[in-house]
Short mmCIF file of C-alpha atoms in Angstrom, two decimals:
data_model
loop_
_atom_site.label_atom_id
_atom_site.label_comp_id
_atom_site.label_asym_id
_atom_site.label_seq_id
_atom_site.Cartn_x
_atom_site.Cartn_y
_atom_site.Cartn_z
CA MET Z 27 -13.61 203.28 -132.55
CA ALA Z 28 -15.98 203.95 -129.93
CA SER Z 29 -19.18 206.00 -129.41
CA SER Z 30 -18.54 209.38 -127.42
CA VAL Z 31 -20.18 212.10 -125.92
CA GLY Z 32 -20.21 215.14 -128.41
CA GLY Z 33 -18.24 215.40 -131.39
CA PRO Z 34 -14.35 216.33 -131.84
CA LYS Z 35 -13.64 219.68 -130.47
CA PHE Z 36 -10.51 220.30 -132.86
CA ARG Z 37 -10.17 219.95 -136.82
CA ARG Z 38 -7.56 219.48 -139.25
CA GLY Z 39 -5.22 222.49 -139.18
CA ASP Z 40 -6.18 223.53 -135.52
CA ARG Z 41 -3.06 224.69 -133.62
CA VAL Z 42 -3.08 222.81 -130.31
CA ARG Z 43 -0.79 222.75 -127.20
CA VAL Z 44 -0.18 219.60 -125.54
CA LEU Z 45 -1.00 219.72 -121.81
CA SER Z 46 1.54 218.38 -119.08
CA LEU Z 47 -0.94 216.60 -116.88
CA ASP Z 48 0.17 215.24 -113.60
CA VAL Z 49 -1.35 211.65 -114.27
CA LYS Z 50 0.67 209.16 -112.23
CA GLY Z 51 -0.78 205.99 -113.90
CA HIS Z 52 -0.84 204.89 -117.68
CA VAL Z 53 -0.84 207.64 -120.11
CA ARG Z 54 -0.19 207.55 -123.72
CA THR Z 55 0.91 210.93 -124.27
CA PRO Z 56 5.15 210.63 -124.35
CA TRP Z 57 6.92 213.25 -122.38
CA TYR Z 58 8.78 214.91 -125.21
CA ILE Z 59 5.66 216.67 -126.65
CA GLN Z 60 3.99 217.76 -123.33
CA GLY Z 61 4.17 221.72 -123.40
CA LYS Z 62 4.71 221.60 -127.23
CA THR Z 63 2.61 223.23 -129.75
CA GLY Z 64 1.53 221.26 -132.80
CA VAL Z 65 -1.12 221.21 -135.55
CA ILE Z 66 -4.11 218.71 -136.06
CA GLU Z 67 -2.91 216.60 -138.98
CA ARG Z 68 -5.66 213.84 -138.86
CA SER Z 69 -8.65 213.16 -136.50
CA HIS Z 70 -8.90 209.29 -135.95
CA GLY Z 71 -12.48 209.36 -134.10
CA PRO Z 72 -13.18 208.34 -130.64
CA TYR Z 73 -11.30 205.79 -128.84
CA LEU Z 74 -11.76 204.37 -125.28
CA ASN Z 75 -9.74 206.01 -122.74
CA PRO Z 76 -6.72 203.89 -122.23
CA GLU Z 77 -6.02 205.64 -118.67
CA SER Z 78 -9.19 203.85 -117.35
CA LEU Z 79 -8.67 200.83 -119.34
CA ALA Z 80 -5.64 200.26 -117.98
CA TYR Z 81 -7.07 200.00 -114.60
CA GLY Z 82 -10.18 197.58 -115.43
CA GLY Z 83 -12.33 200.59 -116.06
CA SER Z 84 -14.58 200.86 -119.10
CA GLY Z 85 -12.79 203.50 -120.94
CA LEU Z 86 -15.87 205.60 -121.02
CA PRO Z 87 -16.59 208.36 -122.05
CA ALA Z 88 -14.54 207.73 -125.15
CA GLN Z 89 -12.06 210.45 -126.12
CA PRO Z 90 -11.20 211.97 -129.70
CA LEU Z 91 -8.08 210.86 -130.78
CA TYR Z 92 -5.84 213.20 -133.12
CA LEU Z 93 -2.88 212.49 -135.23
CA VAL Z 94 -0.75 215.62 -133.85
CA ARG Z 95 2.11 217.14 -135.93
CA PHE Z 96 5.03 218.97 -134.39
CA ASN Z 97 8.10 220.67 -135.77
CA GLN Z 98 11.16 218.76 -134.90
CA LEU Z 99 13.25 222.03 -134.37
CA GLU Z 100 10.48 223.05 -131.52
CA VAL Z 101 10.55 219.46 -129.81
CA TRP Z 102 14.16 219.10 -129.72
CA GLU Z 103 16.99 221.40 -128.71
CA GLY Z 104 19.78 220.93 -131.04
CA TYR Z 105 17.84 219.33 -133.66
CA THR Z 106 20.38 218.61 -136.23
CA GLY Z 107 18.16 218.05 -139.36
CA PRO Z 108 16.36 220.53 -141.56
CA GLY Z 109 13.59 222.91 -140.34
CA ASP Z 110 10.73 220.92 -142.38
CA ASP Z 111 11.24 217.74 -140.42
CA ARG Z 112 8.42 216.77 -138.10
CA VAL Z 113 7.44 214.16 -135.59
CA LEU Z 114 3.74 213.22 -135.19
CA ALA Z 115 1.95 211.42 -132.20
CA ASP Z 116 -1.34 210.41 -131.60
CA VAL Z 117 -2.87 212.40 -128.60
CA PHE Z 118 -6.24 212.12 -126.84
CA GLU Z 119 -8.43 215.01 -126.57
CA HIS Z 120 -8.28 215.54 -122.99
CA TRP Z 121 -4.79 215.79 -123.43
CA LEU Z 122 -4.87 219.08 -126.11
CA GLU Z 123 -5.97 222.71 -125.54
CA PRO Z 124 -6.15 225.33 -128.29
CA ALA Z 125 -2.88 227.18 -129.08
CA MET T 7 9.48 184.37 -102.47
CA SER T 8 7.43 185.24 -105.25
CA ASN T 9 9.19 188.59 -106.03
CA GLN T 10 12.72 187.03 -106.26
CA HIS T 11 12.93 186.18 -109.85
CA GLY T 12 16.53 185.26 -109.94
CA HIS T 13 17.11 186.62 -113.24
CA GLY T 14 20.67 188.01 -112.20
CA ASP T 15 22.57 184.86 -113.39
CA HIS T 16 20.91 185.00 -116.96
CA SER T 17 20.70 188.79 -117.58
CA ASN T 18 22.86 189.83 -119.81
CA GLU T 19 25.07 193.50 -120.05
CA GLN T 20 23.34 194.17 -123.25
CA GLY T 21 19.87 193.67 -122.17
CA SER T 22 19.03 197.50 -122.80
CA SER T 23 19.74 196.99 -126.36
CA HIS T 24 18.82 193.30 -127.19
CA PRO T 25 15.05 192.57 -126.33
CA GLY T 26 15.54 188.64 -126.26
CA ALA T 27 18.83 188.82 -124.37
CA SER T 28 18.46 187.21 -120.87
CA GLN T 29 17.45 183.84 -122.05
CA ASP T 30 19.83 180.65 -122.42
CA ALA T 31 19.94 177.34 -123.97
CA GLU T 32 18.35 175.77 -120.93
CA LEU T 33 15.12 176.05 -119.71
CA GLY T 34 15.40 179.57 -117.88
CA HIS T 35 13.12 181.12 -115.04
CA TYR T 36 10.89 182.78 -117.61
CA ALA T 37 10.37 179.85 -119.76
CA ARG T 38 9.47 177.66 -116.83
CA ARG T 39 7.27 180.36 -115.41
CA VAL T 40 5.15 180.75 -118.74
CA GLN T 41 5.14 176.97 -118.59
CA ALA T 42 3.87 177.03 -115.12
CA LEU T 43 1.08 179.84 -116.37
CA GLU T 44 0.10 177.86 -119.15
CA ALA T 45 -0.39 174.85 -117.39
CA LEU T 46 -2.59 176.59 -114.52
CA LEU T 47 -4.67 178.39 -117.03
CA THR T 48 -5.63 175.17 -119.03
CA GLU T 49 -6.17 172.97 -115.74
CA LYS T 50 -8.53 175.85 -114.51
CA GLY T 51 -10.42 175.91 -117.64
CA ILE T 52 -9.71 179.64 -118.31
CA CYS T 53 -8.53 178.70 -121.76
CA THR T 54 -7.42 175.45 -123.50
CA GLN T 55 -4.11 174.20 -125.09
CA GLY T 56 -5.65 174.26 -128.41
CA GLU T 57 -6.52 177.98 -128.32
CA ILE T 58 -3.10 178.67 -127.41
CA GLN T 59 -1.45 176.60 -129.75
CA ARG T 60 -3.88 178.41 -132.55
CA ALA T 61 -2.74 181.66 -131.71
CA VAL T 62 0.93 180.84 -132.08
CA GLU T 63 -0.03 179.59 -135.36
CA GLU T 64 -1.95 182.53 -136.46
CA THR T 65 0.81 184.80 -135.24
CA GLU T 66 3.36 182.83 -137.08
CA ALA T 67 1.48 182.87 -140.23
CA ARG T 68 2.03 186.67 -140.62
CA SER T 69 4.85 188.05 -142.04
CA PRO T 70 6.17 191.02 -144.12
CA ALA T 71 4.94 189.36 -147.33
CA ASP T 72 1.33 190.18 -146.29
CA GLY T 73 2.51 193.94 -146.27
CA ALA T 74 4.44 193.33 -149.45
CA ARG T 75 1.26 192.30 -151.29
CA VAL T 76 -0.55 195.31 -150.09
CA VAL T 77 2.44 197.81 -151.12
CA ALA T 78 2.39 196.05 -154.78
CA ARG T 79 -1.17 196.40 -155.15
CA ALA T 80 -1.11 200.04 -154.14
CA TRP T 81 1.91 200.44 -156.81
CA VAL T 82 -0.28 198.96 -159.72
CA ASP T 83 -3.54 200.15 -158.76
CA SER T 84 -4.15 204.04 -157.97
CA GLU T 85 -7.70 203.39 -157.11
CA PHE T 86 -6.80 200.62 -154.56
CA LYS T 87 -3.98 203.37 -153.29
CA ALA T 88 -6.74 205.90 -152.89
CA ARG T 89 -8.69 203.29 -150.61
CA LEU T 90 -6.00 202.17 -149.10
CA LEU T 91 -4.55 205.91 -147.93
CA ALA T 92 -8.46 206.87 -147.09
CA ASN T 93 -9.49 203.72 -144.90
CA ALA T 94 -6.58 200.99 -144.68
CA LYS T 95 -8.40 198.13 -142.76
CA ALA T 96 -11.33 198.17 -145.60
CA ALA T 97 -8.84 198.35 -148.56
CA VAL T 98 -6.63 195.36 -147.17
CA ALA T 99 -9.99 193.35 -146.60
CA GLU T 100 -10.12 193.25 -150.26
CA LEU T 101 -6.77 191.30 -150.71
CA GLY T 102 -8.46 188.69 -147.94
CA TYR T 103 -6.67 190.34 -144.86
CA GLU T 104 -10.11 190.48 -142.64
CA ALA T 105 -9.17 192.18 -139.43
CA ALA T 106 -10.35 190.81 -136.21
CA ALA T 107 -12.75 193.42 -134.30
CA ASP T 108 -10.21 193.38 -131.42
CA LEU T 109 -7.09 194.64 -133.66
CA PRO T 110 -5.97 198.11 -133.75
CA ASP T 111 -6.86 200.44 -136.52
CA LEU T 112 -4.39 201.01 -139.36
CA VAL T 113 -3.30 203.93 -141.08
CA VAL T 114 -0.75 203.76 -144.21
CA ALA T 115 1.51 206.74 -144.82
CA GLU T 116 2.57 207.32 -148.33
CA ASN T 117 6.13 208.36 -148.89
CA THR T 118 6.64 210.58 -152.08
CA ASP T 119 9.49 212.73 -153.51
CA LYS T 120 8.82 215.14 -150.65
CA GLN T 121 7.99 213.17 -147.86
CA HIS T 122 9.47 210.27 -146.06
CA HIS T 123 7.86 208.37 -143.25
CA LEU T 124 9.51 206.31 -140.40
CA VAL T 125 7.29 204.49 -137.69
CA VAL T 126 7.98 204.03 -134.13
CA CYS T 127 6.36 203.37 -130.80
CA THR T 128 8.63 205.37 -127.93
CA LEU T 129 6.41 204.01 -125.12
CA CYS T 130 6.37 200.37 -126.03
CA SER T 131 6.49 198.45 -129.25
CA CYS T 132 3.49 198.95 -131.24
CA TYR T 133 3.86 197.43 -134.81
CA PRO T 134 1.47 196.42 -137.69
CA THR T 135 2.17 192.73 -136.47
CA TRP T 136 -1.16 191.67 -138.49
CA LEU T 137 0.51 192.75 -141.94
CA LEU T 138 4.21 192.56 -141.27
CA GLY T 139 4.33 189.41 -138.42
CA ARG T 140 6.57 189.96 -134.99
CA PRO T 141 8.37 193.05 -135.01
CA PRO T 142 12.13 192.62 -135.32
CA ASP T 143 14.51 192.95 -132.20
CA TRP T 144 15.65 196.39 -133.14
CA TYR T 145 12.14 197.64 -133.22
CA LYS T 146 11.66 196.98 -129.80
CA SER T 147 15.16 197.83 -128.63
CA LEU T 148 15.34 200.90 -125.88
CA THR T 149 18.05 202.40 -128.59
CA TYR T 150 15.72 202.54 -131.65
CA ARG T 151 12.64 203.87 -129.14
CA SER T 152 15.21 206.42 -128.07
CA ARG T 153 16.71 207.72 -131.13
CA ALA T 154 13.88 207.17 -133.82
CA VAL T 155 12.22 210.37 -132.83
CA VAL T 156 15.11 212.57 -132.22
CA ASP T 157 17.68 211.39 -134.80
CA PRO T 158 15.72 209.93 -137.58
CA ARG T 159 18.32 210.76 -140.46
CA GLY T 160 20.81 209.30 -138.49
CA VAL T 161 18.85 205.98 -138.09
CA THR T 162 18.07 205.43 -141.61
CA ARG T 163 21.67 206.11 -142.54
CA GLU T 164 22.50 203.09 -140.22
CA PHE T 165 20.10 201.05 -142.36
CA GLY T 166 21.65 202.43 -145.62
CA LEU T 167 19.54 205.13 -146.29
CA GLU T 168 20.77 208.98 -146.80
CA LEU T 169 17.70 211.09 -146.55
CA GLU T 170 18.04 214.22 -148.86
CA PRO T 171 17.98 217.58 -146.88
CA ASN T 172 14.87 218.74 -149.20
CA VAL T 173 13.02 215.53 -148.07
CA GLU T 174 10.89 216.47 -145.04
CA VAL T 175 11.10 213.54 -142.63
CA ARG T 176 7.97 212.40 -140.73
CA VAL T 177 8.42 210.44 -137.78
CA LEU T 178 5.24 208.74 -136.88
CA ASP T 179 5.17 207.72 -133.13
CA SER T 180 2.35 205.21 -132.53
CA THR T 181 1.25 206.26 -129.17
CA ALA T 182 -2.28 204.98 -129.14
CA ASP T 183 -4.85 202.96 -130.92
CA ILE T 184 -3.42 203.27 -134.55
CA ARG T 185 -0.81 201.07 -136.24
CA TYR T 186 1.19 202.77 -139.12
CA LEU T 187 2.39 200.89 -142.09
CA VAL T 188 4.60 202.96 -144.45
CA LEU T 189 3.51 203.03 -148.16
CA PRO T 190 7.30 202.83 -149.73
CA GLN T 191 7.84 204.79 -153.13
CA ARG T 192 7.95 202.41 -155.92
CA PRO T 193 11.62 202.07 -157.37
CA ASP T 194 12.48 203.76 -160.76
CA GLY T 195 13.08 201.09 -163.40
CA THR T 196 10.13 198.75 -162.49
CA GLU T 197 7.79 199.64 -165.11
CA GLY T 198 8.08 196.27 -166.65
CA LEU T 199 7.40 194.24 -163.33
CA SER T 200 4.46 192.05 -162.21
CA GLU T 201 2.78 192.75 -159.20
CA GLU T 202 4.46 189.48 -157.73
CA GLU T 203 7.80 190.64 -158.85
CA LEU T 204 7.15 194.13 -157.37
CA ALA T 205 6.00 192.74 -154.06
CA ARG T 206 9.43 190.79 -153.54
CA LEU T 207 11.12 194.30 -153.99
CA VAL T 208 9.19 195.20 -150.90
CA THR T 209 11.17 194.91 -147.65
CA ARG T 210 9.94 194.63 -144.00
CA ASP T 211 12.19 197.45 -143.15
CA SER T 212 10.74 199.48 -145.92
CA MET T 213 7.31 199.37 -144.65
CA VAL T 214 8.68 200.63 -141.37
CA GLY T 215 10.67 203.54 -143.06
CA VAL T 216 14.07 203.01 -141.70
CA SER T 217 14.94 202.02 -145.62
CA ASN T 218 13.64 201.84 -149.07
CA PRO T 219 12.45 198.83 -151.27
CA HIS T 220 15.32 196.64 -152.99
CA VAL T 221 15.92 198.19 -156.28
CA PRO T 222 15.58 195.47 -159.38
CA GLU T 223 18.46 194.08 -160.79
CA PRO T 224 19.40 195.46 -164.33
CA ALA T 225 18.45 192.89 -167.02
CA PRO T 226 21.38 191.01 -168.46
CA ALA T 227 22.66 192.41 -171.45
CA ASP T 228 22.28 190.65 -174.40
CA MET L 27 12.13 212.71 -115.41
CA PRO L 28 10.31 210.74 -118.03
CA ARG L 29 9.16 207.60 -116.51
CA VAL L 30 11.76 204.46 -117.83
CA HIS L 31 9.17 203.18 -120.64
CA ASP L 32 8.95 206.96 -122.21
CA ARG L 33 11.87 206.51 -123.93
CA GLY L 34 11.71 209.21 -127.03
CA GLY L 35 14.80 211.09 -127.12
CA TRP L 36 16.55 209.48 -124.20
CA PRO L 37 20.28 210.36 -125.01
CA THR L 38 22.40 207.41 -126.37
CA ASP L 39 25.15 207.31 -128.80
CA GLU L 40 24.63 203.56 -129.40
CA PRO L 41 24.30 202.23 -132.79
CA ILE L 42 21.23 200.16 -133.27
CA ASP L 43 21.79 196.48 -132.88
CA ARG L 44 20.20 194.91 -135.88
CA SER L 45 21.11 191.19 -134.86
CA GLU L 46 17.99 189.02 -134.60
CA HIS L 47 17.70 186.50 -131.66
CA GLN L 48 15.90 183.27 -132.31
CA ILE L 49 12.71 183.35 -130.88
CA MET L 50 12.06 180.77 -128.48
CA ASP L 51 9.14 178.63 -127.77
CA TRP L 52 8.31 180.18 -124.35
CA GLU L 53 8.02 183.57 -126.18
CA LEU L 54 5.70 182.03 -128.46
CA ARG L 55 3.72 180.69 -125.65
CA VAL L 56 3.46 184.10 -123.71
CA SER L 57 2.77 185.80 -126.55
CA ALA L 58 -0.20 183.37 -127.34
CA ILE L 59 -1.29 183.44 -123.78
CA ARG L 60 -1.48 187.13 -123.77
CA GLN L 61 -3.79 187.08 -127.20
CA VAL L 62 -6.22 184.47 -125.81
CA LEU L 63 -6.61 186.35 -122.46
CA GLY L 64 -7.04 189.33 -124.39
CA GLN L 65 -9.93 187.61 -126.56
CA LYS L 66 -11.53 186.29 -123.27
CA GLY L 67 -11.68 189.63 -121.95
CA LEU L 68 -9.23 188.97 -119.02
CA LEU L 69 -6.13 190.91 -120.22
CA ARG L 70 -6.31 194.44 -122.32
CA SER L 71 -3.41 195.53 -123.86
CA ASP L 72 -3.57 198.85 -121.82
CA GLU L 73 -3.28 196.37 -118.62
CA LEU L 74 -0.68 194.66 -120.00
CA ARG L 75 1.46 198.07 -120.49
CA ARG L 76 0.33 199.28 -117.23
CA GLY L 77 1.89 196.13 -115.80
CA ILE L 78 5.02 196.65 -117.87
CA GLU L 79 5.44 199.95 -116.99
CA SER L 80 5.11 199.37 -113.38
CA ILE L 81 8.25 196.99 -113.12
CA GLU L 82 11.25 198.36 -111.21
CA PRO L 83 13.02 201.00 -113.78
CA SER L 84 16.27 198.97 -113.36
CA ARG L 85 14.80 195.90 -114.04
CA TYR L 86 12.65 197.14 -116.75
CA GLU L 87 15.81 197.76 -118.70
CA ALA L 88 17.52 194.75 -118.08
CA LEU L 89 14.59 192.23 -118.78
CA GLY L 90 14.03 190.86 -122.47
CA TYR L 91 10.86 192.14 -124.14
CA TYR L 92 8.99 189.06 -123.40
CA GLU L 93 10.29 188.61 -119.98
CA ARG L 94 8.37 191.85 -119.22
CA TRP L 95 5.44 190.45 -120.86
CA THR L 96 5.60 187.47 -118.64
CA GLU L 97 5.78 189.58 -115.47
CA SER L 98 3.16 191.86 -116.51
CA ILE L 99 0.63 189.19 -117.21
CA GLU L 100 1.31 187.59 -114.14
CA SER L 101 0.70 190.49 -112.25
CA ILE L 102 -2.50 191.36 -113.85
CA ILE L 103 -3.66 188.25 -113.71
CA VAL L 104 -3.09 187.74 -110.07
CA GLU L 105 -4.56 191.22 -109.30
CA LYS L 106 -7.73 190.14 -110.94
CA GLY L 107 -7.80 186.94 -109.09
CA VAL L 108 -7.77 184.58 -112.17
CA LEU L 109 -4.53 182.65 -110.38
CA THR L 110 -2.75 183.41 -107.22
CA ARG L 111 0.77 183.97 -106.80
CA LYS L 112 0.79 180.90 -104.68
CA GLU L 113 -0.28 178.40 -107.02
CA ILE L 114 1.93 179.92 -109.63
CA ASP L 115 5.00 179.38 -107.29
CA GLN L 116 3.65 175.80 -106.56
CA LYS L 117 3.48 175.03 -110.12
CA MET L 118 6.59 176.31 -110.65
CA ALA L 119 8.09 174.32 -108.07
CA ASP L 120 6.24 171.11 -109.16
CA LEU L 121 7.52 171.38 -112.67
CA GLU L 122 10.88 172.04 -111.66
CA ALA L 123 10.97 168.88 -109.66
CA GLN L 124 9.58 166.58 -112.53
CA SER L 125 12.28 167.78 -114.75
CA ARG L 126 14.88 166.59 -112.59
#
């Protein structure tokens, strides 16, 4: 964990949409959740930003990191499992907006 | 020709599914390349042979037996389990597993009658090496990284685990700074077992979530 | 189109190959070099990953795991000026010559 400016914007249970940011470099937001809506499952606290660290940067300001939960049926067209199945991924705050 | 790595003659058609594929018995291109890197780094005093050797030994010393100890303790000690789920790094430190400051944080996800967790890293191959040792080849394979998120039930079926439709399958994609370890369910019929006996039932794969722990052999009839 | 490393959900019917290869000494070494360079602040895992993700897509798919690591570590430390490509190539050639 790292220190960050301000507290986390989202709390457990908040609905969020994952942005599709056009970042060319190193990112940690997999393609399959971009544009999808999920629910904050857990707030991990602030972490240095990998998009900056990957290029020798300081990673500051640190970004709050969240575990976000998605319904499999909403992520994958034709998901064959039951409707309660979930996929969860860690997403940095600057990739999220309220939904 | 620094870009010409000449890997064509020892690459392998199955490269996509076999992470260690393109090595051969002779010292290949990459083995030589690593030798060159190591020689230069040590000659220039950037690091020492001893430091590299220690890092090899530290990683080799880790194995799924470490994770299994943690799981077995959680099965027998509900207060430890509560601490493990709340703050895994601090809880495993109680068992002597002190994490170096630069290690990623750890979160433990508990399987129950209603929820089953499965861990993958679709972007890379992040894995709780600290408690499980080096990841198996299949975990790093493009096939597992592709399929685990979209077809988790098909994946566990290949590992011999048929998940019931009323169980919520939760795939954890370790995309960032957290490593996930699954706390599998304690098998039925293990009430009389010691913590050490329980630990022997806990497999690496059950802590990744692709399968469940071993079920103990029934006691021989008198 | 996701980038080549962004692998989740890519269509494949392939079963998961559960065979293990015997880890080679050079794989242990490169993994250790990565750790040591990390401890010395010369190579962050984010940089290692960026280097891996920069490998040309068809090569990314063809290379083994620690082969990708080797390429990435080399490119990052060259970029940082820790070593030069020329001296690595020269050392390679010297080691080849010695082994003959």
